[in-house]
Amino acid sequence: MAQKLSQNWGLLFLALAALCRSLCQTFVRTPPSAPWPLPQALRRWRQDFLSINHGLDPTGLVSSIFLGEDKACPRPVLDLFRSMGLSHMLAASGFNCWIVSQMLRLAARPMARALGGKVNRWDAIASVAGAGLFWCWSDQSPPVTRALLTTLISATATTLGVRIPLPRLVILQYCGSLVLDPRLFRHAGFQLTHACLLGLLAGEHYTRKWFPALPRWVAPSLGGSLGATLAALPITWAFFAELNFNGVLLTPLISPVVAAGLMPLALMQMFVLLLPHPWGDSIAQCLGQLNSIIAWFLLRVLELAQAVLPSLRYAPYWD
């Protein structure tokens, strides 16, 4: 009886997820043509972060990788990331949303234990809060909005005691969205989002399975990123007639630095900006200086890779 009830709840959530994804794909608006009506305080919060890092990080990688603000990057830096097959790292993505969500979830666990509450419920609240904050900070693009909706649905199911494996949820959401709107099959962003998400989940799963001795953060940052990069290859070939294997080789070097260094420091920088002036600005500047060193290191690694590695980009219709 309990198993049947759980399955019924699962089907209800899957149907709701498919509907939400279809509505998100149809009605989501992206700035600057039609920005979401966010409170001015949130916009100022984002702008304060961009302003501080603009003076500290000449590469522009901190703002680009964390919030997808690629306007902060000089053209040579953008061209370097594109030639190395890593231009996706300079866009606000569902992967970034997931990282912020997981970091807040881990930070909330000690609080949950101290207050004597249910850890699962606190995990769900913190995950949704993290995904929601990142959605407000970023450009509210369809991939980020879909990641927020997925986090919300998964957290709601967890809170109600319904266990739905995330890969199954993603696959059924994908199929349900196509049933509601078959035109999404020809939408590159829709296909890339789901392929990368399934690749991320598969990469994380097999990294934990094959290398159990590795630290827990390595599986999502290294295995997940590599899985997402591999899963994106057939989609980029189908829609853009381009394959770039340099990104596959460089992802194991770049992703752990981003996930364990740049992203946490940028997240802490966002929160310390809420502290009273001048303490908040001073601490944020210190964190920004540390992140600028990481950004400089990433740029040097890519420049060295470009000089040493042969070009593994195959685009017969573009070259």
Coordinates of C-alpha atoms in Angstrom, one line a residue, residues 72-242:
A72 CA 33.2 41.4 -18.2
C73 CA 35.7 39.3 -20.2
P74 CA 38.0 40.8 -22.8
R75 CA 37.6 39.4 -26.3
P76 CA 40.9 37.4 -26.2
V77 CA 39.7 35.6 -23.1
L78 CA 36.4 34.7 -24.7
D79 CA 38.1 33.5 -27.9
L80 CA 40.5 31.4 -25.8
F81 CA 37.6 29.6 -23.9
R82 CA 35.8 29.0 -27.2
S83 CA 38.8 27.6 -29.0
M84 CA 39.4 25.2 -26.0
G85 CA 35.8 24.1 -26.0
L86 CA 35.0 25.7 -22.6
S87 CA 32.8 28.6 -23.6
H88 CA 29.9 27.0 -21.7
M89 CA 31.7 27.8 -18.5
L90 CA 31.2 31.5 -19.2
A91 CA 27.4 31.3 -19.2
A92 CA 25.0 31.1 -16.2
S93 CA 24.0 27.4 -16.3
G94 CA 22.0 24.9 -14.4
F95 CA 25.3 23.4 -13.2
N96 CA 26.2 26.7 -11.5
C97 CA 22.7 26.8 -10.0
W98 CA 23.2 23.3 -8.7
I99 CA 26.6 24.1 -7.1
V100 CA 25.1 27.1 -5.2
S101 CA 22.2 25.0 -4.1
Q102 CA 24.4 22.2 -2.8
M103 CA 26.7 24.6 -1.0
L104 CA 23.8 26.2 0.9
R105 CA 22.5 22.7 1.6
L106 CA 25.8 21.6 3.2
A107 CA 26.0 24.9 5.1
A108 CA 22.5 24.3 6.6
R109 CA 23.2 20.9 8.0
P110 CA 25.1 22.0 11.1
M111 CA 22.2 24.4 11.8
A112 CA 19.7 21.7 11.4
R113 CA 21.5 19.4 13.8
A114 CA 21.9 22.2 16.4
L115 CA 18.2 23.1 16.2
G116 CA 17.2 19.4 16.4
G117 CA 15.2 19.6 13.2
K118 CA 14.9 17.0 10.4
V119 CA 18.0 17.2 8.3
N120 CA 16.0 16.2 5.1
R121 CA 13.6 19.1 5.5
W122 CA 16.4 21.6 6.1
D123 CA 18.3 20.2 3.1
A124 CA 15.2 20.8 0.9
I125 CA 14.7 24.3 2.2
A126 CA 18.4 25.2 1.8
S127 CA 18.5 23.7 -1.7
V128 CA 15.5 25.7 -2.9
A129 CA 16.9 28.8 -1.3
G130 CA 20.2 28.4 -3.0
A131 CA 18.7 27.7 -6.4
G132 CA 16.3 30.7 -6.0
L133 CA 19.1 33.1 -5.0
F134 CA 21.2 32.1 -8.0
W135 CA 18.2 32.5 -10.3
C136 CA 17.8 36.1 -8.9
W137 CA 21.5 36.8 -9.2
S138 CA 21.9 35.5 -12.8
D139 CA 20.1 36.4 -16.0
Q140 CA 17.0 34.1 -15.3
S141 CA 17.8 32.2 -18.6
P142 CA 15.8 29.1 -19.4
P143 CA 18.5 26.6 -18.3
V144 CA 18.8 28.3 -14.9
T145 CA 15.0 28.5 -14.6
R146 CA 14.6 24.8 -15.4
A147 CA 17.3 24.0 -12.8
L148 CA 15.3 26.0 -10.2
L149 CA 12.1 24.2 -11.1
T150 CA 13.8 20.8 -10.9
T151 CA 15.3 21.7 -7.5
L152 CA 11.9 22.8 -6.3
I153 CA 10.1 19.7 -7.4
S154 CA 12.8 17.4 -6.0
A155 CA 12.8 19.2 -2.7
T156 CA 9.0 19.1 -2.4
A157 CA 9.0 15.4 -3.1
T158 CA 11.7 14.8 -0.4
T159 CA 9.8 16.9 2.1
L160 CA 6.6 14.8 1.6
G161 CA 8.6 11.6 1.9
V162 CA 8.4 10.7 -1.8
R163 CA 11.6 9.3 -3.2
I164 CA 12.0 9.9 -6.9
P165 CA 15.4 9.1 -8.5
L166 CA 16.6 12.3 -10.1
P167 CA 17.7 10.6 -13.4
R168 CA 14.2 9.1 -13.8
L169 CA 12.6 12.5 -13.0
V170 CA 14.7 14.2 -15.7
I171 CA 13.9 11.6 -18.4
L172 CA 10.2 11.7 -17.7
Q173 CA 10.2 15.5 -17.6
Y174 CA 12.0 15.5 -20.9
C175 CA 9.4 13.2 -22.4
G176 CA 6.5 15.0 -20.8
S177 CA 7.7 18.4 -22.1
L178 CA 7.9 17.0 -25.6
V179 CA 4.4 15.6 -25.4
L180 CA 3.1 19.1 -24.3
D181 CA 5.2 21.0 -26.9
P182 CA 6.8 18.8 -29.7
R183 CA 8.6 21.9 -31.1
L184 CA 11.1 21.7 -28.2
F185 CA 12.7 18.7 -30.0
R186 CA 14.4 21.2 -32.3
H187 CA 15.4 23.6 -29.6
A188 CA 19.1 23.4 -29.0
G189 CA 19.0 24.9 -25.5
F190 CA 16.3 22.4 -24.4
Q191 CA 18.3 19.4 -25.7
L192 CA 21.6 20.7 -24.3
T193 CA 20.1 21.3 -20.8
H194 CA 18.7 17.7 -20.5
A195 CA 21.8 16.0 -22.1
C196 CA 24.2 17.9 -19.8
L197 CA 22.0 17.2 -16.7
L198 CA 21.9 13.5 -17.4
G199 CA 25.6 13.4 -18.2
L200 CA 26.3 15.2 -14.9
L201 CA 24.3 12.7 -12.9
A202 CA 25.8 9.8 -14.7
G203 CA 29.3 11.2 -14.3
E204 CA 28.8 11.8 -10.6
H205 CA 27.4 8.3 -10.1
Y206 CA 30.2 6.4 -11.8
T207 CA 32.9 8.5 -10.2
R208 CA 31.5 7.6 -6.8
K209 CA 31.2 4.0 -7.8
W210 CA 34.6 3.5 -9.4
F211 CA 36.6 5.8 -7.1
P212 CA 35.0 5.6 -3.7
A213 CA 38.2 6.8 -1.9
L214 CA 38.0 10.3 -3.5
P215 CA 36.6 13.2 -1.5
R216 CA 32.8 13.7 -1.8
W217 CA 33.1 17.0 -3.6
V218 CA 35.2 15.5 -6.4
A219 CA 32.4 13.4 -7.8
P220 CA 30.0 16.3 -8.8
S221 CA 32.8 18.7 -9.7
L222 CA 35.1 16.4 -11.7
G223 CA 32.9 13.4 -12.7
G224 CA 29.8 15.5 -13.2
S225 CA 31.5 18.1 -15.3
L226 CA 33.2 15.5 -17.5
G227 CA 29.9 13.6 -17.9
A228 CA 28.1 16.8 -18.9
T229 CA 30.8 17.7 -21.4
L230 CA 30.7 14.3 -23.0
A231 CA 26.9 14.3 -23.1
A232 CA 26.9 17.7 -24.9
L233 CA 29.1 16.5 -27.8
P234 CA 26.3 14.8 -29.9
I235 CA 24.0 17.7 -29.3
T236 CA 26.5 20.3 -30.5
W237 CA 27.2 18.2 -33.5
A238 CA 23.5 17.8 -34.3
F239 CA 22.7 21.5 -34.0
F240 CA 25.9 23.3 -34.7
A241 CA 28.0 20.7 -36.8
E242 CA 30.9 21.1 -34.4

